[in-house]
Amino acid sequence: LGPCQRLAWPPDTGARRVTCWQAPSEIDGDRSGGPFAELLTRVVGEHLQSDVPLGLLLSAGTDSSAIALAMKDAGASPICLTLGMPGGDDESPEARDTALALGLAHERVPLTTGSVDDLLRDAAIAFDEPRIFGALLTQTAVSRAARARAKVV
């Protein structure tokens, strides 16, 4: 299946691919975000009421970047934390650039191969039932770092 596709298999017609969403072929010049940007900023702002330091797990992706912008627009100044991966999978430079462009503090949290055993133990303790998803260890590593720097993430 391709991106945003699902397999539908009604008994009367047989199996077929169904596309749930497709990216627009072109984007107009308005990049303000309009009503959605206003709504996102308001909703994010409602979740920022805290008397302890705020943090944001910032990747190089669109989702966390949009949340970072909404936090900034709502008046927050979180510390942005990004897990630095060894080798070519490291997206921390792009995340750093996003944080800097928004005027937010950024910290790269390095993942070292020597910490994998500790991560496995911490993940097993944190999750009281078996979990399998691709980001389990990386999420545990960056969450461990966040705990030391911010109380609300």
mmCIF file with all atom_site columns, C-alpha atoms in Angstrom:
data_model
loop_
_atom_site.group_PDB
_atom_site.id
_atom_site.type_symbol
_atom_site.label_atom_id
_atom_site.label_alt_id
_atom_site.label_comp_id
_atom_site.label_asym_id
_atom_site.label_entity_id
_atom_site.label_seq_id
_atom_site.pdbx_PDB_ins_code
_atom_site.Cartn_x
_atom_site.Cartn_y
_atom_site.Cartn_z
_atom_site.occupancy
_atom_site.B_iso_or_equiv
_atom_site.pdbx_formal_charge
_atom_site.auth_seq_id
_atom_site.auth_comp_id
_atom_site.auth_asym_id
_atom_site.auth_atom_id
_atom_site.pdbx_PDB_model_num
ATOM 1   C CA . LEU A 1 1   ? 0.000   0.000  0.000  1.00 0.00 ? 1   LEU A CA 1
ATOM 2   C CA . GLY A 1 2   ? 1.120   3.536  -0.670 1.00 0.00 ? 2   GLY A CA 1
ATOM 3   C CA . PRO A 1 3   ? 1.112   6.513  1.671  1.00 0.00 ? 3   PRO A CA 1
ATOM 4   C CA . CYS A 1 4   ? -2.303  7.176  3.174  1.00 0.00 ? 4   CYS A CA 1
ATOM 5   C CA . GLN A 1 5   ? -3.879  4.135  1.580  1.00 0.00 ? 5   GLN A CA 1
ATOM 6   C CA . ARG A 1 6   ? -5.865  1.343  3.123  1.00 0.00 ? 6   ARG A CA 1
ATOM 7   C CA . LEU A 1 7   ? -7.105  -1.951 1.838  1.00 0.00 ? 7   LEU A CA 1
ATOM 8   C CA . ALA A 1 8   ? -10.890 -2.207 1.633  1.00 0.00 ? 8   ALA A CA 1
ATOM 9   C CA . TRP A 1 9   ? -12.312 -5.669 1.144  1.00 0.00 ? 9   TRP A CA 1
ATOM 10  C CA . PRO A 1 10  ? -16.097 -5.583 0.974  1.00 0.00 ? 10  PRO A CA 1
ATOM 11  C CA . PRO A 1 11  ? -17.576 -9.052 0.385  1.00 0.00 ? 11  PRO A CA 1
ATOM 12  C CA . ASP A 1 12  ? -19.529 -7.996 -2.703 1.00 0.00 ? 12  ASP A CA 1
ATOM 13  C CA . THR A 1 13  ? -16.734 -6.254 -4.684 1.00 0.00 ? 13  THR A CA 1
ATOM 14  C CA . GLY A 1 14  ? -13.454 -7.783 -3.504 1.00 0.00 ? 14  GLY A CA 1
ATOM 15  C CA . ALA A 1 15  ? -10.237 -6.126 -2.410 1.00 0.00 ? 15  ALA A CA 1
ATOM 16  C CA . ARG A 1 16  ? -9.324  -2.616 -3.550 1.00 0.00 ? 16  ARG A CA 1
ATOM 17  C CA . ARG A 1 17  ? -6.995  0.175  -2.530 1.00 0.00 ? 17  ARG A CA 1
ATOM 18  C CA . VAL A 1 18  ? -8.597  3.270  -1.082 1.00 0.00 ? 18  VAL A CA 1
ATOM 19  C CA . THR A 1 19  ? -6.630  6.519  -0.897 1.00 0.00 ? 19  THR A CA 1
ATOM 20  C CA . CYS A 1 20  ? -7.561  8.457  2.239  1.00 0.00 ? 20  CYS A CA 1
ATOM 21  C CA . TRP A 1 21  ? -5.763  11.684 1.354  1.00 0.00 ? 21  TRP A CA 1
ATOM 22  C CA . GLN A 1 22  ? -3.503  13.021 -1.356 1.00 0.00 ? 22  GLN A CA 1
ATOM 23  C CA . ALA A 1 23  ? -1.157  15.975 -1.168 1.00 0.00 ? 23  ALA A CA 1
ATOM 24  C CA . PRO A 1 24  ? -2.135  18.930 -3.348 1.00 0.00 ? 24  PRO A CA 1
ATOM 25  C CA . SER A 1 25  ? -0.285  19.137 -6.641 1.00 0.00 ? 25  SER A CA 1
ATOM 26  C CA . GLU A 1 26  ? 0.497   22.808 -6.021 1.00 0.00 ? 26  GLU A CA 1
ATOM 27  C CA . ILE A 1 27  ? 0.442   25.189 -3.091 1.00 0.00 ? 27  ILE A CA 1
ATOM 28  C CA . ASP A 1 28  ? -0.862  28.712 -3.359 1.00 0.00 ? 28  ASP A CA 1
ATOM 29  C CA . GLY A 1 29  ? 1.234   31.672 -2.257 1.00 0.00 ? 29  GLY A CA 1
ATOM 30  C CA . ASP A 1 30  ? -0.550  32.176 1.085  1.00 0.00 ? 30  ASP A CA 1
ATOM 31  C CA . ARG A 1 31  ? 1.659   30.605 3.730  1.00 0.00 ? 31  ARG A CA 1
ATOM 32  C CA . SER A 1 32  ? 0.108   32.362 6.722  1.00 0.00 ? 32  SER A CA 1
ATOM 33  C CA . GLY A 1 33  ? -1.757  29.269 7.869  1.00 0.00 ? 33  GLY A CA 1
ATOM 34  C CA . GLY A 1 34  ? -4.965  31.265 8.163  1.00 0.00 ? 34  GLY A CA 1
ATOM 35  C CA . PRO A 1 35  ? -7.628  30.038 10.565 1.00 0.00 ? 35  PRO A CA 1
ATOM 36  C CA . PHE A 1 36  ? -5.815  26.761 11.229 1.00 0.00 ? 36  PHE A CA 1
ATOM 37  C CA . ALA A 1 37  ? -2.676  28.551 12.469 1.00 0.00 ? 37  ALA A CA 1
ATOM 38  C CA . GLU A 1 38  ? -4.804  30.680 14.780 1.00 0.00 ? 38  GLU A CA 1
ATOM 39  C CA . LEU A 1 39  ? -6.642  27.623 16.102 1.00 0.00 ? 39  LEU A CA 1
ATOM 40  C CA . LEU A 1 40  ? -3.416  25.652 16.599 1.00 0.00 ? 40  LEU A CA 1
ATOM 41  C CA . THR A 1 41  ? -1.813  28.527 18.491 1.00 0.00 ? 41  THR A CA 1
ATOM 42  C CA . ARG A 1 42  ? -4.889  28.887 20.714 1.00 0.00 ? 42  ARG A CA 1
ATOM 43  C CA . VAL A 1 43  ? -5.141  25.157 21.448 1.00 0.00 ? 43  VAL A CA 1
ATOM 44  C CA . VAL A 1 44  ? -1.410  24.792 22.114 1.00 0.00 ? 44  VAL A CA 1
ATOM 45  C CA . GLY A 1 45  ? -1.543  27.893 24.301 1.00 0.00 ? 45  GLY A CA 1
ATOM 46  C CA . GLU A 1 46  ? -4.274  26.304 26.414 1.00 0.00 ? 46  GLU A CA 1
ATOM 47  C CA . HIS A 1 47  ? -1.869  23.467 27.224 1.00 0.00 ? 47  HIS A CA 1
ATOM 48  C CA . LEU A 1 48  ? 1.035   25.701 28.233 1.00 0.00 ? 48  LEU A CA 1
ATOM 49  C CA . GLN A 1 49  ? -0.205  26.834 31.600 1.00 0.00 ? 49  GLN A CA 1
ATOM 50  C CA . SER A 1 50  ? 2.590   25.719 33.858 1.00 0.00 ? 50  SER A CA 1
ATOM 51  C CA . ASP A 1 51  ? 4.697   27.047 36.685 1.00 0.00 ? 51  ASP A CA 1
ATOM 52  C CA . VAL A 1 52  ? 7.617   24.770 35.788 1.00 0.00 ? 52  VAL A CA 1
ATOM 53  C CA . PRO A 1 53  ? 9.986   24.770 32.796 1.00 0.00 ? 53  PRO A CA 1
ATOM 54  C CA . LEU A 1 54  ? 8.525   23.701 29.441 1.00 0.00 ? 54  LEU A CA 1
ATOM 55  C CA . GLY A 1 55  ? 10.238  21.442 26.943 1.00 0.00 ? 55  GLY A CA 1
ATOM 56  C CA . LEU A 1 56  ? 9.507   20.329 23.392 1.00 0.00 ? 56  LEU A CA 1
ATOM 57  C CA . LEU A 1 57  ? 10.697  17.153 21.703 1.00 0.00 ? 57  LEU A CA 1
ATOM 58  C CA . LEU A 1 58  ? 11.655  18.709 18.376 1.00 0.00 ? 58  LEU A CA 1
ATOM 59  C CA . SER A 1 59  ? 12.431  16.603 15.328 1.00 0.00 ? 59  SER A CA 1
ATOM 60  C CA . ALA A 1 60  ? 13.079  17.865 11.826 1.00 0.00 ? 60  ALA A CA 1
ATOM 61  C CA . GLY A 1 61  ? 9.475   17.040 10.930 1.00 0.00 ? 61  GLY A CA 1
ATOM 62  C CA . THR A 1 62  ? 6.491   19.209 10.192 1.00 0.00 ? 62  THR A CA 1
ATOM 63  C CA . ASP A 1 63  ? 4.428   18.228 13.248 1.00 0.00 ? 63  ASP A CA 1
ATOM 64  C CA . SER A 1 64  ? 6.881   19.194 15.983 1.00 0.00 ? 64  SER A CA 1
ATOM 65  C CA . SER A 1 65  ? 7.977   22.275 14.004 1.00 0.00 ? 65  SER A CA 1
ATOM 66  C CA . ALA A 1 66  ? 4.354   23.448 13.839 1.00 0.00 ? 66  ALA A CA 1
ATOM 67  C CA . ILE A 1 67  ? 3.984   22.901 17.587 1.00 0.00 ? 67  ILE A CA 1
ATOM 68  C CA . ALA A 1 68  ? 7.226   24.852 18.192 1.00 0.00 ? 68  ALA A CA 1
ATOM 69  C CA . LEU A 1 69  ? 5.878   27.773 16.148 1.00 0.00 ? 69  LEU A CA 1
ATOM 70  C CA . ALA A 1 70  ? 2.524   27.631 17.951 1.00 0.00 ? 70  ALA A CA 1
ATOM 71  C CA . MET A 1 71  ? 4.277   27.577 21.330 1.00 0.00 ? 71  MET A CA 1
ATOM 72  C CA . LYS A 1 72  ? 6.357   30.592 20.338 1.00 0.00 ? 72  LYS A CA 1
ATOM 73  C CA . ASP A 1 73  ? 3.299   32.444 19.021 1.00 0.00 ? 73  ASP A CA 1
ATOM 74  C CA . ALA A 1 74  ? 1.479   31.639 22.289 1.00 0.00 ? 74  ALA A CA 1
ATOM 75  C CA . GLY A 1 75  ? 4.289   33.313 24.241 1.00 0.00 ? 75  GLY A CA 1
ATOM 76  C CA . ALA A 1 76  ? 6.195   30.234 25.448 1.00 0.00 ? 76  ALA A CA 1
ATOM 77  C CA . SER A 1 77  ? 9.937   29.690 25.269 1.00 0.00 ? 77  SER A CA 1
ATOM 78  C CA . PRO A 1 78  ? 10.459  25.951 25.652 1.00 0.00 ? 78  PRO A CA 1
ATOM 79  C CA . ILE A 1 79  ? 13.805  24.256 25.512 1.00 0.00 ? 79  ILE A CA 1
ATOM 80  C CA . CYS A 1 80  ? 13.775  22.143 22.363 1.00 0.00 ? 80  CYS A CA 1
ATOM 81  C CA . LEU A 1 81  ? 15.378  18.715 22.666 1.00 0.00 ? 81  LEU A CA 1
ATOM 82  C CA . THR A 1 82  ? 16.399  16.572 19.722 1.00 0.00 ? 82  THR A CA 1
ATOM 83  C CA . LEU A 1 83  ? 17.901  13.115 19.829 1.00 0.00 ? 83  LEU A CA 1
ATOM 84  C CA . GLY A 1 84  ? 21.180  13.107 17.935 1.00 0.00 ? 84  GLY A CA 1
ATOM 85  C CA . MET A 1 85  ? 21.657  9.847  16.105 1.00 0.00 ? 85  MET A CA 1
ATOM 86  C CA . PRO A 1 86  ? 25.014  8.451  15.015 1.00 0.00 ? 86  PRO A CA 1
ATOM 87  C CA . GLY A 1 87  ? 25.571  8.275  11.275 1.00 0.00 ? 87  GLY A CA 1
ATOM 88  C CA . GLY A 1 88  ? 23.363  9.576  8.509  1.00 0.00 ? 88  GLY A CA 1
ATOM 89  C CA . ASP A 1 89  ? 20.031  9.412  10.366 1.00 0.00 ? 89  ASP A CA 1
ATOM 90  C CA . ASP A 1 90  ? 20.749  12.478 12.498 1.00 0.00 ? 90  ASP A CA 1
ATOM 91  C CA . GLU A 1 91  ? 18.074  15.116 12.022 1.00 0.00 ? 91  GLU A CA 1
ATOM 92  C CA . SER A 1 92  ? 19.292  17.294 14.878 1.00 0.00 ? 92  SER A CA 1
ATOM 93  C CA . PRO A 1 93  ? 20.961  19.903 12.594 1.00 0.00 ? 93  PRO A CA 1
ATOM 94  C CA . GLU A 1 94  ? 17.627  20.623 10.894 1.00 0.00 ? 94  GLU A CA 1
ATOM 95  C CA . ALA A 1 95  ? 15.813  20.695 14.239 1.00 0.00 ? 95  ALA A CA 1
ATOM 96  C CA . ARG A 1 96  ? 18.466  23.090 15.593 1.00 0.00 ? 96  ARG A CA 1
ATOM 97  C CA . ASP A 1 97  ? 17.945  25.366 12.581 1.00 0.00 ? 97  ASP A CA 1
ATOM 98  C CA . THR A 1 98  ? 14.181  25.368 13.218 1.00 0.00 ? 98  THR A CA 1
ATOM 99  C CA . ALA A 1 99  ? 14.668  26.240 16.897 1.00 0.00 ? 99  ALA A CA 1
ATOM 100 C CA . LEU A 1 100 ? 17.155  28.988 16.066 1.00 0.00 ? 100 LEU A CA 1
ATOM 101 C CA . ALA A 1 101 ? 14.834  30.447 13.418 1.00 0.00 ? 101 ALA A CA 1
ATOM 102 C CA . LEU A 1 102 ? 12.124  30.642 16.085 1.00 0.00 ? 102 LEU A CA 1
ATOM 103 C CA . GLY A 1 103 ? 14.464  32.058 18.724 1.00 0.00 ? 103 GLY A CA 1
ATOM 104 C CA . LEU A 1 104 ? 14.116  29.005 20.950 1.00 0.00 ? 104 LEU A CA 1
ATOM 105 C CA . ALA A 1 105 ? 16.812  27.244 22.948 1.00 0.00 ? 105 ALA A CA 1
ATOM 106 C CA . HIS A 1 106 ? 17.894  23.912 21.489 1.00 0.00 ? 106 HIS A CA 1
ATOM 107 C CA . GLU A 1 107 ? 19.858  21.000 22.840 1.00 0.00 ? 107 GLU A CA 1
ATOM 108 C CA . ARG A 1 108 ? 21.060  17.949 20.955 1.00 0.00 ? 108 ARG A CA 1
ATOM 109 C CA . VAL A 1 109 ? 20.836  14.821 23.095 1.00 0.00 ? 109 VAL A CA 1
ATOM 110 C CA . PRO A 1 110 ? 23.349  12.322 21.708 1.00 0.00 ? 110 PRO A CA 1
ATOM 111 C CA . LEU A 1 111 ? 22.401  8.668  21.453 1.00 0.00 ? 111 LEU A CA 1
ATOM 112 C CA . THR A 1 112 ? 25.438  6.521  21.930 1.00 0.00 ? 112 THR A CA 1
ATOM 113 C CA . THR A 1 113 ? 25.618  2.831  21.138 1.00 0.00 ? 113 THR A CA 1
ATOM 114 C CA . GLY A 1 114 ? 26.852  2.138  24.668 1.00 0.00 ? 114 GLY A CA 1
ATOM 115 C CA . SER A 1 115 ? 23.557  3.340  26.123 1.00 0.00 ? 115 SER A CA 1
ATOM 116 C CA . VAL A 1 116 ? 21.329  0.780  24.356 1.00 0.00 ? 116 VAL A CA 1
ATOM 117 C CA . ASP A 1 117 ? 21.353  -1.706 27.257 1.00 0.00 ? 117 ASP A CA 1
ATOM 118 C CA . ASP A 1 118 ? 20.353  1.069  29.659 1.00 0.00 ? 118 ASP A CA 1
ATOM 119 C CA . LEU A 1 119 ? 17.639  2.195  27.238 1.00 0.00 ? 119 LEU A CA 1
ATOM 120 C CA . LEU A 1 120 ? 16.182  -1.291 27.014 1.00 0.00 ? 120 LEU A CA 1
ATOM 121 C CA . ARG A 1 121 ? 16.028  -1.526 30.798 1.00 0.00 ? 121 ARG A CA 1
ATOM 122 C CA . ASP A 1 122 ? 14.478  1.953  31.144 1.00 0.00 ? 122 ASP A CA 1
ATOM 123 C CA . ALA A 1 123 ? 11.912  1.241  28.425 1.00 0.00 ? 123 ALA A CA 1
ATOM 124 C CA . ALA A 1 124 ? 10.910  -2.026 30.097 1.00 0.00 ? 124 ALA A CA 1
ATOM 125 C CA . ILE A 1 125 ? 10.444  -0.198 33.398 1.00 0.00 ? 125 ILE A CA 1
ATOM 126 C CA . ALA A 1 126 ? 8.533   2.720  31.846 1.00 0.00 ? 126 ALA A CA 1
ATOM 127 C CA . PHE A 1 127 ? 6.061   0.557  29.952 1.00 0.00 ? 127 PHE A CA 1
ATOM 128 C CA . ASP A 1 128 ? 4.220   -1.887 32.156 1.00 0.00 ? 128 ASP A CA 1
ATOM 129 C CA . GLU A 1 129 ? 3.167   -4.043 29.236 1.00 0.00 ? 129 GLU A CA 1
ATOM 130 C CA . PRO A 1 130 ? 4.980   -5.182 26.099 1.00 0.00 ? 130 PRO A CA 1
ATOM 131 C CA . ARG A 1 131 ? 5.295   -2.469 23.463 1.00 0.00 ? 131 ARG A CA 1
ATOM 132 C CA . ILE A 1 132 ? 6.700   -2.702 19.989 1.00 0.00 ? 132 ILE A CA 1
ATOM 133 C CA . PHE A 1 133 ? 7.093   0.391  17.891 1.00 0.00 ? 133 PHE A CA 1
ATOM 134 C CA . GLY A 1 134 ? 10.038  1.767  15.982 1.00 0.00 ? 134 GLY A CA 1
ATOM 135 C CA . ALA A 1 135 ? 10.693  4.754  18.189 1.00 0.00 ? 135 ALA A CA 1
ATOM 136 C CA . LEU A 1 136 ? 10.522  2.974  21.563 1.00 0.00 ? 136 LEU A CA 1
ATOM 137 C CA . LEU A 1 137 ? 14.219  3.313  22.414 1.00 0.00 ? 137 LEU A CA 1
ATOM 138 C CA . THR A 1 138 ? 14.710  6.731  20.865 1.00 0.00 ? 138 THR A CA 1
ATOM 139 C CA . GLN A 1 139 ? 11.593  8.048  22.626 1.00 0.00 ? 139 GLN A CA 1
ATOM 140 C CA . THR A 1 140 ? 12.873  6.650  25.911 1.00 0.00 ? 140 THR A CA 1
ATOM 141 C CA . ALA A 1 141 ? 16.287  8.273  25.388 1.00 0.00 ? 141 ALA A CA 1
ATOM 142 C CA . VAL A 1 142 ? 14.993  11.747 24.573 1.00 0.00 ? 142 VAL A CA 1
ATOM 143 C CA . SER A 1 143 ? 12.366  11.521 27.338 1.00 0.00 ? 143 SER A CA 1
ATOM 144 C CA . ARG A 1 144 ? 15.099  10.693 29.841 1.00 0.00 ? 144 ARG A CA 1
ATOM 145 C CA . ALA A 1 145 ? 16.949  13.839 28.769 1.00 0.00 ? 145 ALA A CA 1
ATOM 146 C CA . ALA A 1 146 ? 13.774  15.918 28.866 1.00 0.00 ? 146 ALA A CA 1
ATOM 147 C CA . ARG A 1 147 ? 13.085  14.849 32.446 1.00 0.00 ? 147 ARG A CA 1
ATOM 148 C CA . ALA A 1 148 ? 16.364  16.435 33.519 1.00 0.00 ? 148 ALA A CA 1
ATOM 149 C CA . ARG A 1 149 ? 15.684  19.755 31.734 1.00 0.00 ? 149 ARG A CA 1
ATOM 150 C CA . ALA A 1 150 ? 11.945  20.404 31.787 1.00 0.00 ? 150 ALA A CA 1
ATOM 151 C CA . LYS A 1 151 ? 9.025   19.276 33.872 1.00 0.00 ? 151 LYS A CA 1
ATOM 152 C CA . VAL A 1 152 ? 6.364   19.615 31.179 1.00 0.00 ? 152 VAL A CA 1
ATOM 153 C CA . VAL A 1 153 ? 7.007   18.312 27.653 1.00 0.00 ? 153 VAL A CA 1
#
